[in-house]
Amino acid sequence: MNRKQLIEQIKIKKSFLCVGLDTDIELIPKFLLDFEDPVLEFNKRIIDATHDLCVAYKPNSAFYESRGIAGWKSLIDTSNYIPETCLGIIDAKRGDIGNTSTMYAKAFFDHASSGMSFDAITIAPYMGSDSVKPFLAFEDKWVILLALTSNEGGKDFQFIDTENGRLFENVIQKANSWAGNDRMMYVVGATRAEEFLNIRKFAPDHFLLVPGVGAQGGSLQEVCKYGLSESCGLLVNSSRSIIFASSGEDFAERAREEAKKLQSEMEILLEEIGF
Ligand SMILES: O=C(O)c1cc(=O)[nH]c(=O)n1[C@@H]1O[C@H](COP(=O)(O)O)[C@@H](O)[C@H]1O
């Protein structure tokens, strides 16, 4: 899905919600354990219940890799179940020397090779340009670079002063020369709402992937106050607060209710900026 198509979906659905598929097999309703692939069954029902309310799904690969072969199979089958009207983001936080990055890119982007063809991948910037560019060599795919993360430890390095501002500002400025806003997004945690105004100086109309609303306590209103751009420019992710809203048989309906609450707030926020 390219930038134009993503913006179209945001307009159609009046939503910039990303549902995080952090599907912990220990937390899914017990009755699903009778299915051949309980995680896939869970994800399918979540997707069926929410796809008209969100514009992206983000499986976090840790929850799948941790289950070995069965987990990879759940991830592959989930990737192929994500509808075309939603951006498929694999949250893998990769990045390595060039030839290794190319293999990571093949793993998540090249359907003929791995059975998966996500639209976008989260990447750690620490190893620099030659660790990121192999992902950009795959046509029409997005890199979502970690800039300012939502966790407490994000402050350990990301706020260090450099001659080009703080390290996360430096990351954005540098990465802007690797690809435009049609191929590059940045991760900015919802718990850092006060920084959005500043980030928009460096990335005025880039899409920002914003995790941290819901279980981590970030505020959608605060993020939007400073973060919305003229093309919307936000994908706000929530994982646990949606997918684990109930541990009973009604989990998919409850997930829909939680997604609907966020979508309704988003609709108002989009209207306010005339989007
Ligand atoms: O790259 C991410 O998505 C990410 C970056 C970040 O700074 N903080 C963060 O929480 N995430 C991811 O976003 C999701 C947040 O999940 P919830 O806290 O359950 O909504 C998890 O998959 C995290 O790995």
mmCIF file of C-alpha atoms and ligand atoms in Angstrom:
data_model
loop_
_atom_site.group_PDB
_atom_site.id
_atom_site.type_symbol
_atom_site.label_atom_id
_atom_site.label_comp_id
_atom_site.label_asym_id
_atom_site.label_seq_id
_atom_site.Cartn_x
_atom_site.Cartn_y
_atom_site.Cartn_z
ATOM 1 C CA MET A 1 0.000 0.000 0.000
ATOM 2 C CA ASN A 2 1.485 3.335 -1.040
ATOM 3 C CA ARG A 3 1.078 6.746 0.616
ATOM 4 C CA LYS A 4 -1.806 7.803 -1.640
ATOM 5 C CA GLN A 5 -3.695 4.582 -0.942
ATOM 6 C CA LEU A 6 -3.049 4.912 2.797
ATOM 7 C CA ILE A 7 -4.416 8.463 2.840
ATOM 8 C CA GLU A 8 -7.447 7.268 0.855
ATOM 9 C CA GLN A 9 -8.153 4.579 3.444
ATOM 10 C CA ILE A 10 -7.834 7.112 6.275
ATOM 11 C CA LYS A 11 -10.427 9.265 4.503
ATOM 12 C CA ILE A 12 -12.780 6.357 3.801
ATOM 13 C CA LYS A 13 -12.599 4.866 7.300
ATOM 14 C CA LYS A 14 -12.192 8.198 9.129
ATOM 15 C CA SER A 15 -9.529 6.464 11.133
ATOM 16 C CA PHE A 16 -5.774 6.341 11.534
ATOM 17 C CA LEU A 17 -5.856 3.408 13.925
ATOM 18 C CA CYS A 18 -3.331 0.591 13.797
ATOM 19 C CA VAL A 19 -4.333 -2.547 15.678
ATOM 20 C CA GLY A 20 -1.329 -4.301 17.197
ATOM 21 C CA LEU A 21 -1.429 -8.076 16.912
ATOM 22 C CA ASP A 22 0.790 -8.808 19.915
ATOM 23 C CA THR A 23 -0.899 -12.156 20.231
ATOM 24 C CA ASP A 24 0.374 -13.784 23.403
ATOM 25 C CA ILE A 25 -0.861 -17.387 23.349
ATOM 26 C CA GLU A 26 -1.028 -17.323 27.160
ATOM 27 C CA LEU A 27 -3.597 -14.499 27.065
ATOM 28 C CA ILE A 28 -5.984 -15.608 24.348
ATOM 29 C CA PRO A 29 -9.353 -17.136 25.356
ATOM 30 C CA LYS A 30 -8.915 -20.754 26.381
ATOM 31 C CA PHE A 31 -11.583 -22.139 24.040
ATOM 32 C CA LEU A 32 -9.367 -21.179 21.082
ATOM 33 C CA LEU A 33 -6.726 -23.671 22.195
ATOM 34 C CA ASP A 34 -8.881 -26.418 20.624
ATOM 35 C CA PHE A 35 -8.228 -24.963 17.157
ATOM 36 C CA GLU A 36 -5.366 -26.239 14.997
ATOM 37 C CA ASP A 37 -3.720 -22.798 15.113
ATOM 38 C CA PRO A 38 -5.164 -20.877 18.084
ATOM 39 C CA VAL A 39 -3.157 -17.718 17.403
ATOM 40 C CA LEU A 40 -4.240 -17.569 13.771
ATOM 41 C CA GLU A 41 -7.866 -18.158 14.770
ATOM 42 C CA PHE A 42 -7.619 -15.332 17.304
ATOM 43 C CA ASN A 43 -6.024 -12.957 14.783
ATOM 44 C CA LYS A 44 -8.574 -13.770 12.084
ATOM 45 C CA ARG A 45 -11.473 -13.027 14.424
ATOM 46 C CA ILE A 46 -9.834 -9.765 15.566
ATOM 47 C CA ILE A 47 -9.255 -8.744 11.931
ATOM 48 C CA ASP A 48 -12.810 -9.686 10.917
ATOM 49 C CA ALA A 49 -14.160 -7.592 13.799
ATOM 50 C CA THR A 50 -12.026 -4.472 13.287
ATOM 51 C CA HIS A 51 -10.891 -4.077 9.659
ATOM 52 C CA ASP A 52 -13.428 -1.369 8.829
ATOM 53 C CA LEU A 53 -12.281 0.689 11.837
ATOM 54 C CA CYS A 54 -8.519 0.658 11.333
ATOM 55 C CA VAL A 55 -6.068 1.298 8.500
ATOM 56 C CA ALA A 56 -3.186 -0.901 9.663
ATOM 57 C CA TYR A 57 -2.338 -4.093 11.517
ATOM 58 C CA LYS A 58 0.983 -4.548 13.253
ATOM 59 C CA PRO A 59 1.928 -8.050 14.344
ATOM 60 C CA ASN A 60 4.931 -7.888 16.659
ATOM 61 C CA SER A 61 7.235 -10.675 15.502
ATOM 62 C CA ALA A 62 8.440 -11.500 19.059
ATOM 63 C CA PHE A 63 5.082 -13.026 19.908
ATOM 64 C CA TYR A 64 5.388 -15.368 16.912
ATOM 65 C CA GLU A 65 9.133 -16.113 16.856
ATOM 66 C CA SER A 66 8.958 -17.170 20.508
ATOM 67 C CA ARG A 67 6.780 -20.137 19.455
ATOM 68 C CA GLY A 68 9.237 -21.552 16.932
ATOM 69 C CA ILE A 69 7.934 -23.184 13.750
ATOM 70 C CA ALA A 70 4.295 -22.973 14.893
ATOM 71 C CA GLY A 71 4.731 -19.242 15.536
ATOM 72 C CA TRP A 72 6.268 -18.540 12.129
ATOM 73 C CA LYS A 73 3.366 -20.380 10.520
ATOM 74 C CA SER A 74 0.862 -18.254 12.492
ATOM 75 C CA LEU A 75 2.710 -15.126 11.373
ATOM 76 C CA ILE A 76 2.805 -16.147 7.699
ATOM 77 C CA ASP A 77 -0.881 -17.051 7.666
ATOM 78 C CA THR A 78 -1.784 -13.870 9.563
ATOM 79 C CA SER A 79 0.188 -11.736 7.084
ATOM 80 C CA ASN A 80 -1.808 -13.243 4.245
ATOM 81 C CA TYR A 81 -5.100 -12.571 6.049
ATOM 82 C CA ILE A 82 -4.535 -8.819 6.425
ATOM 83 C CA PRO A 83 -6.962 -7.202 3.951
ATOM 84 C CA GLU A 84 -5.764 -4.957 1.125
ATOM 85 C CA THR A 85 -7.545 -2.009 2.718
ATOM 86 C CA CYS A 86 -5.071 -2.113 5.619
ATOM 87 C CA LEU A 87 -1.339 -1.517 5.766
ATOM 88 C CA GLY A 88 0.475 -4.623 7.001
ATOM 89 C CA ILE A 89 3.307 -3.648 9.339
ATOM 90 C CA ILE A 90 5.708 -6.220 10.700
ATOM 91 C CA ASP A 91 7.130 -4.942 13.955
ATOM 92 C CA ALA A 92 10.480 -6.702 13.824
ATOM 93 C CA LYS A 93 12.906 -3.875 14.748
ATOM 94 C CA ARG A 94 15.649 -5.227 12.470
ATOM 95 C CA GLY A 95 18.787 -3.692 10.931
ATOM 96 C CA ASP A 96 22.236 -5.223 10.344
ATOM 97 C CA ILE A 97 25.125 -5.073 7.860
ATOM 98 C CA GLY A 98 23.944 -4.805 4.253
ATOM 99 C CA ASN A 99 23.781 -8.416 3.099
ATOM 100 C CA THR A 100 22.104 -9.471 6.350
ATOM 101 C CA SER A 101 19.547 -6.664 6.111
ATOM 102 C CA THR A 102 18.748 -7.856 2.590
ATOM 103 C CA MET A 103 17.922 -11.281 4.031
ATOM 104 C CA TYR A 104 15.704 -9.724 6.714
ATOM 105 C CA ALA A 105 13.956 -7.748 3.988
ATOM 106 C CA LYS A 106 13.412 -10.933 1.962
ATOM 107 C CA ALA A 107 12.034 -12.626 5.063
ATOM 108 C CA PHE A 108 9.290 -10.051 5.515
ATOM 109 C CA PHE A 109 8.786 -8.498 2.060
ATOM 110 C CA ASP A 110 9.405 -11.193 -0.544
ATOM 111 C CA HIS A 111 6.378 -13.467 -0.732
ATOM 112 C CA ALA A 112 8.032 -15.826 -3.215
ATOM 113 C CA SER A 113 10.841 -16.415 -0.740
ATOM 114 C CA SER A 114 9.164 -16.500 2.671
ATOM 115 C CA GLY A 115 5.405 -16.546 2.079
ATOM 116 C CA MET A 116 5.087 -13.040 3.601
ATOM 117 C CA SER A 117 4.732 -9.666 1.944
ATOM 118 C CA PHE A 118 4.245 -7.005 4.583
ATOM 119 C CA ASP A 119 3.969 -3.393 3.413
ATOM 120 C CA ALA A 120 6.243 -2.012 6.110
ATOM 121 C CA ILE A 121 8.805 -3.002 8.719
ATOM 122 C CA THR A 122 10.098 -1.340 11.889
ATOM 123 C CA ILE A 123 13.864 -0.813 11.786
ATOM 124 C CA ALA A 124 16.421 0.224 14.407
ATOM 125 C CA PRO A 125 18.620 3.066 13.056
ATOM 126 C CA TYR A 126 21.699 2.375 15.153
ATOM 127 C CA MET A 127 23.785 0.700 12.424
ATOM 128 C CA GLY A 128 23.185 3.547 9.981
ATOM 129 C CA SER A 129 22.460 4.030 6.296
ATOM 130 C CA ASP A 130 23.814 0.771 4.847
ATOM 131 C CA SER A 131 21.755 -1.210 7.354
ATOM 132 C CA VAL A 132 18.532 0.580 6.356
ATOM 133 C CA LYS A 133 18.893 0.993 2.590
ATOM 134 C CA PRO A 134 18.539 -2.738 1.739
ATOM 135 C CA PHE A 135 14.935 -2.525 2.986
ATOM 136 C CA LEU A 136 14.332 0.476 0.728
ATOM 137 C CA ALA A 137 15.600 -1.511 -2.260
ATOM 138 C CA PHE A 138 12.281 -3.394 -2.165
ATOM 139 C CA GLU A 139 9.908 -1.375 -4.321
ATOM 140 C CA ASP A 140 6.810 0.117 -2.713
ATOM 141 C CA LYS A 141 7.773 -1.068 0.773
ATOM 142 C CA TRP A 142 8.042 1.193 3.795
ATOM 143 C CA VAL A 143 10.740 1.543 6.434
ATOM 144 C CA ILE A 144 9.494 2.683 9.842
ATOM 145 C CA LEU A 145 12.549 3.905 11.703
ATOM 146 C CA LEU A 146 12.695 4.075 15.495
ATOM 147 C CA ALA A 147 13.164 7.731 16.412
ATOM 148 C CA LEU A 148 11.746 8.478 19.856
ATOM 149 C CA THR A 149 10.437 5.360 21.535
ATOM 150 C CA SER A 150 7.707 5.109 24.151
ATOM 151 C CA ASN A 151 9.641 3.242 26.814
ATOM 152 C CA GLU A 152 11.414 4.741 29.824
ATOM 153 C CA GLY A 153 14.824 3.487 28.615
ATOM 154 C CA GLY A 154 14.350 5.435 25.382
ATOM 155 C CA LYS A 155 15.854 8.362 27.260
ATOM 156 C CA ASP A 156 19.167 6.515 27.777
ATOM 157 C CA PHE A 157 20.420 7.303 24.264
ATOM 158 C CA GLN A 158 17.720 9.121 22.295
ATOM 159 C CA PHE A 159 18.026 12.382 24.251
ATOM 160 C CA ILE A 160 21.804 12.609 24.067
ATOM 161 C CA ASP A 161 22.881 16.003 22.697
ATOM 162 C CA THR A 162 24.762 15.977 19.411
ATOM 163 C CA GLU A 163 25.954 18.812 17.174
ATOM 164 C CA ASN A 164 22.695 18.362 15.182
ATOM 165 C CA GLY A 165 20.347 18.391 18.148
ATOM 166 C CA ARG A 166 19.337 15.458 20.273
ATOM 167 C CA LEU A 167 20.098 11.995 18.913
ATOM 168 C CA PHE A 168 16.507 11.237 17.833
ATOM 169 C CA GLU A 169 16.373 14.555 15.954
ATOM 170 C CA ASN A 170 19.654 13.696 14.317
ATOM 171 C CA VAL A 171 18.257 10.285 13.270
ATOM 172 C CA ILE A 172 15.268 11.928 11.567
ATOM 173 C CA GLN A 173 17.339 14.575 9.768
ATOM 174 C CA LYS A 174 19.815 11.995 8.488
ATOM 175 C CA ALA A 175 17.179 9.450 7.467
ATOM 176 C CA ASN A 176 15.259 12.123 5.538
ATOM 177 C CA SER A 177 18.076 11.940 2.983
ATOM 178 C CA TRP A 178 17.665 8.150 2.550
ATOM 179 C CA ALA A 179 14.024 8.244 1.404
ATOM 180 C CA GLY A 180 11.086 10.618 1.154
ATOM 181 C CA ASN A 181 7.825 10.614 3.049
ATOM 182 C CA ASP A 182 6.402 8.094 0.576
ATOM 183 C CA ARG A 183 8.756 5.343 1.818
ATOM 184 C CA MET A 184 9.893 6.364 5.298
ATOM 185 C CA MET A 185 7.961 6.726 8.551
ATOM 186 C CA TYR A 186 9.244 7.355 12.055
ATOM 187 C CA VAL A 187 8.263 5.755 15.350
ATOM 188 C CA VAL A 188 7.394 8.306 18.011
ATOM 189 C CA GLY A 189 5.891 7.045 21.260
ATOM 190 C CA ALA A 190 2.555 8.429 22.451
ATOM 191 C CA THR A 191 4.153 8.825 25.871
ATOM 192 C CA ARG A 192 6.277 11.637 24.352
ATOM 193 C CA ALA A 193 3.359 13.849 23.287
ATOM 194 C CA GLU A 194 5.215 17.037 24.298
ATOM 195 C CA GLU A 195 7.833 16.313 21.605
ATOM 196 C CA PHE A 196 5.480 16.107 18.614
ATOM 197 C CA LEU A 197 5.556 19.810 17.832
ATOM 198 C CA ASN A 198 9.314 19.673 17.721
ATOM 199 C CA ILE A 199 9.378 16.476 15.628
ATOM 200 C CA ARG A 200 7.090 18.100 13.061
ATOM 201 C CA LYS A 201 9.882 20.645 12.407
ATOM 202 C CA PHE A 202 12.013 17.804 11.046
ATOM 203 C CA ALA A 203 9.273 15.617 9.590
ATOM 204 C CA PRO A 204 6.453 18.026 8.703
ATOM 205 C CA ASP A 205 4.361 15.629 6.649
ATOM 206 C CA HIS A 206 5.836 12.189 7.265
ATOM 207 C CA PHE A 207 3.655 9.488 8.723
ATOM 208 C CA LEU A 208 4.582 8.769 12.324
ATOM 209 C CA LEU A 209 3.818 5.386 13.837
ATOM 210 C CA VAL A 210 2.702 6.152 17.359
ATOM 211 C CA PRO A 211 2.569 3.268 19.837
ATOM 212 C CA GLY A 212 1.760 3.739 23.497
ATOM 213 C CA VAL A 213 -1.936 4.673 23.521
ATOM 214 C CA GLY A 214 -3.846 2.315 25.823
ATOM 215 C CA ALA A 215 -1.816 0.015 28.073
ATOM 216 C CA GLN A 216 1.193 2.409 28.211
ATOM 217 C CA GLY A 217 -0.957 5.412 29.147
ATOM 218 C CA GLY A 218 -0.351 7.704 26.129
ATOM 219 C CA SER A 219 -3.121 10.149 25.217
ATOM 220 C CA LEU A 220 -4.624 10.205 21.724
ATOM 221 C CA GLN A 221 -5.810 13.794 22.220
ATOM 222 C CA GLU A 222 -2.367 15.040 23.240
ATOM 223 C CA VAL A 223 -0.636 13.239 20.373
ATOM 224 C CA CYS A 224 -3.078 14.695 17.857
ATOM 225 C CA LYS A 225 -2.916 18.220 19.252
ATOM 226 C CA TYR A 226 0.703 18.479 18.181
ATOM 227 C CA GLY A 227 1.182 15.567 15.797
ATOM 228 C CA LEU A 228 -1.538 15.731 13.126
ATOM 229 C CA SER A 229 -0.179 17.021 9.806
ATOM 230 C CA GLU A 230 -1.962 18.246 6.690
ATOM 231 C CA SER A 231 -2.056 14.644 5.342
ATOM 232 C CA CYS A 232 -3.042 13.276 8.767
ATOM 233 C CA GLY A 233 0.483 11.915 9.179
ATOM 234 C CA LEU A 234 -0.264 9.643 12.115
ATOM 235 C CA LEU A 235 -0.813 5.926 12.568
ATOM 236 C CA VAL A 236 -1.745 5.408 16.191
ATOM 237 C CA ASN A 237 -1.201 1.877 17.435
ATOM 238 C CA SER A 238 -2.865 0.151 20.308
ATOM 239 C CA SER A 239 -2.335 -3.535 20.985
ATOM 240 C CA ARG A 240 -3.288 -4.972 24.395
ATOM 241 C CA SER A 241 -6.096 -2.524 25.144
ATOM 242 C CA ILE A 242 -7.906 -3.685 22.007
ATOM 243 C CA ILE A 243 -7.064 -7.327 21.463
ATOM 244 C CA PHE A 244 -7.222 -8.345 25.129
ATOM 245 C CA ALA A 245 -10.231 -6.233 26.084
ATOM 246 C CA SER A 246 -11.910 -9.507 27.083
ATOM 247 C CA SER A 247 -10.555 -12.986 27.730
ATOM 248 C CA GLY A 248 -13.960 -14.553 27.143
ATOM 249 C CA GLU A 249 -15.891 -15.765 24.115
ATOM 250 C CA ASP A 250 -16.883 -12.160 23.414
ATOM 251 C CA PHE A 251 -13.254 -11.084 22.835
ATOM 252 C CA ALA A 252 -13.747 -10.061 19.209
ATOM 253 C CA GLU A 253 -16.835 -7.941 19.956
ATOM 254 C CA ARG A 254 -15.062 -6.291 22.880
ATOM 255 C CA ALA A 255 -12.039 -5.630 20.652
ATOM 256 C CA ARG A 256 -14.384 -4.002 18.145
ATOM 257 C CA GLU A 257 -15.884 -1.811 20.880
ATOM 258 C CA GLU A 258 -12.435 -0.616 21.957
ATOM 259 C CA ALA A 259 -11.367 -0.002 18.356
ATOM 260 C CA LYS A 260 -14.635 1.857 17.738
ATOM 261 C CA LYS A 261 -14.013 4.167 20.710
ATOM 262 C CA LEU A 262 -10.631 5.175 19.276
ATOM 263 C CA GLN A 263 -11.984 5.452 15.722
ATOM 264 C CA SER A 264 -14.822 7.729 16.891
ATOM 265 C CA GLU A 265 -12.334 10.047 18.623
ATOM 266 C CA MET A 266 -10.184 10.011 15.486
ATOM 267 C CA GLU A 267 -13.155 10.894 13.299
ATOM 268 C CA ILE A 268 -13.765 14.035 15.358
ATOM 269 C CA LEU A 269 -10.068 14.961 15.350
ATOM 270 C CA LEU A 270 -9.896 14.557 11.565
ATOM 271 C CA GLU A 271 -13.014 16.669 11.098
ATOM 272 C CA GLU A 272 -11.450 19.407 13.215
ATOM 273 C CA ILE A 273 -8.559 19.715 10.763
ATOM 274 C CA GLY A 274 -10.929 19.493 7.782
ATOM 275 C CA PHE A 275 -9.482 16.195 6.596
HETATM 276 O O1 LIG B 1 7.947 -0.098 17.191
HETATM 277 C C1 LIG B 1 6.943 -0.189 17.915
HETATM 278 O O2 LIG B 1 5.851 -0.493 17.461
HETATM 279 C C2 LIG B 1 7.063 0.237 19.327
HETATM 280 C C3 LIG B 1 7.932 1.286 19.579
HETATM 281 C C4 LIG B 1 7.897 1.924 20.826
HETATM 282 O O3 LIG B 1 8.566 2.910 21.052
HETATM 283 N N1 LIG B 1 7.050 1.451 21.781
HETATM 284 C C5 LIG B 1 6.227 0.370 21.576
HETATM 285 O O4 LIG B 1 5.461 0.015 22.480
HETATM 286 N N2 LIG B 1 6.268 -0.289 20.360
HETATM 287 C C6 LIG B 1 5.456 -1.493 20.122
HETATM 288 O O5 LIG B 1 4.074 -1.126 20.114
HETATM 289 C C7 LIG B 1 3.286 -2.135 20.757
HETATM 290 C C8 LIG B 1 2.602 -1.512 21.970
HETATM 291 O O6 LIG B 1 1.693 -2.395 22.542
HETATM 292 P P1 LIG B 1 0.621 -1.960 23.665
HETATM 293 O O7 LIG B 1 1.393 -1.264 24.722
HETATM 294 O O8 LIG B 1 0.049 -3.259 24.111
HETATM 295 O O9 LIG B 1 -0.379 -1.071 22.987
HETATM 296 C C9 LIG B 1 4.257 -3.267 21.093
HETATM 297 O O10 LIG B 1 4.244 -4.183 20.010
HETATM 298 C C10 LIG B 1 5.601 -2.590 21.170
HETATM 299 O O11 LIG B 1 6.654 -3.445 20.823
#
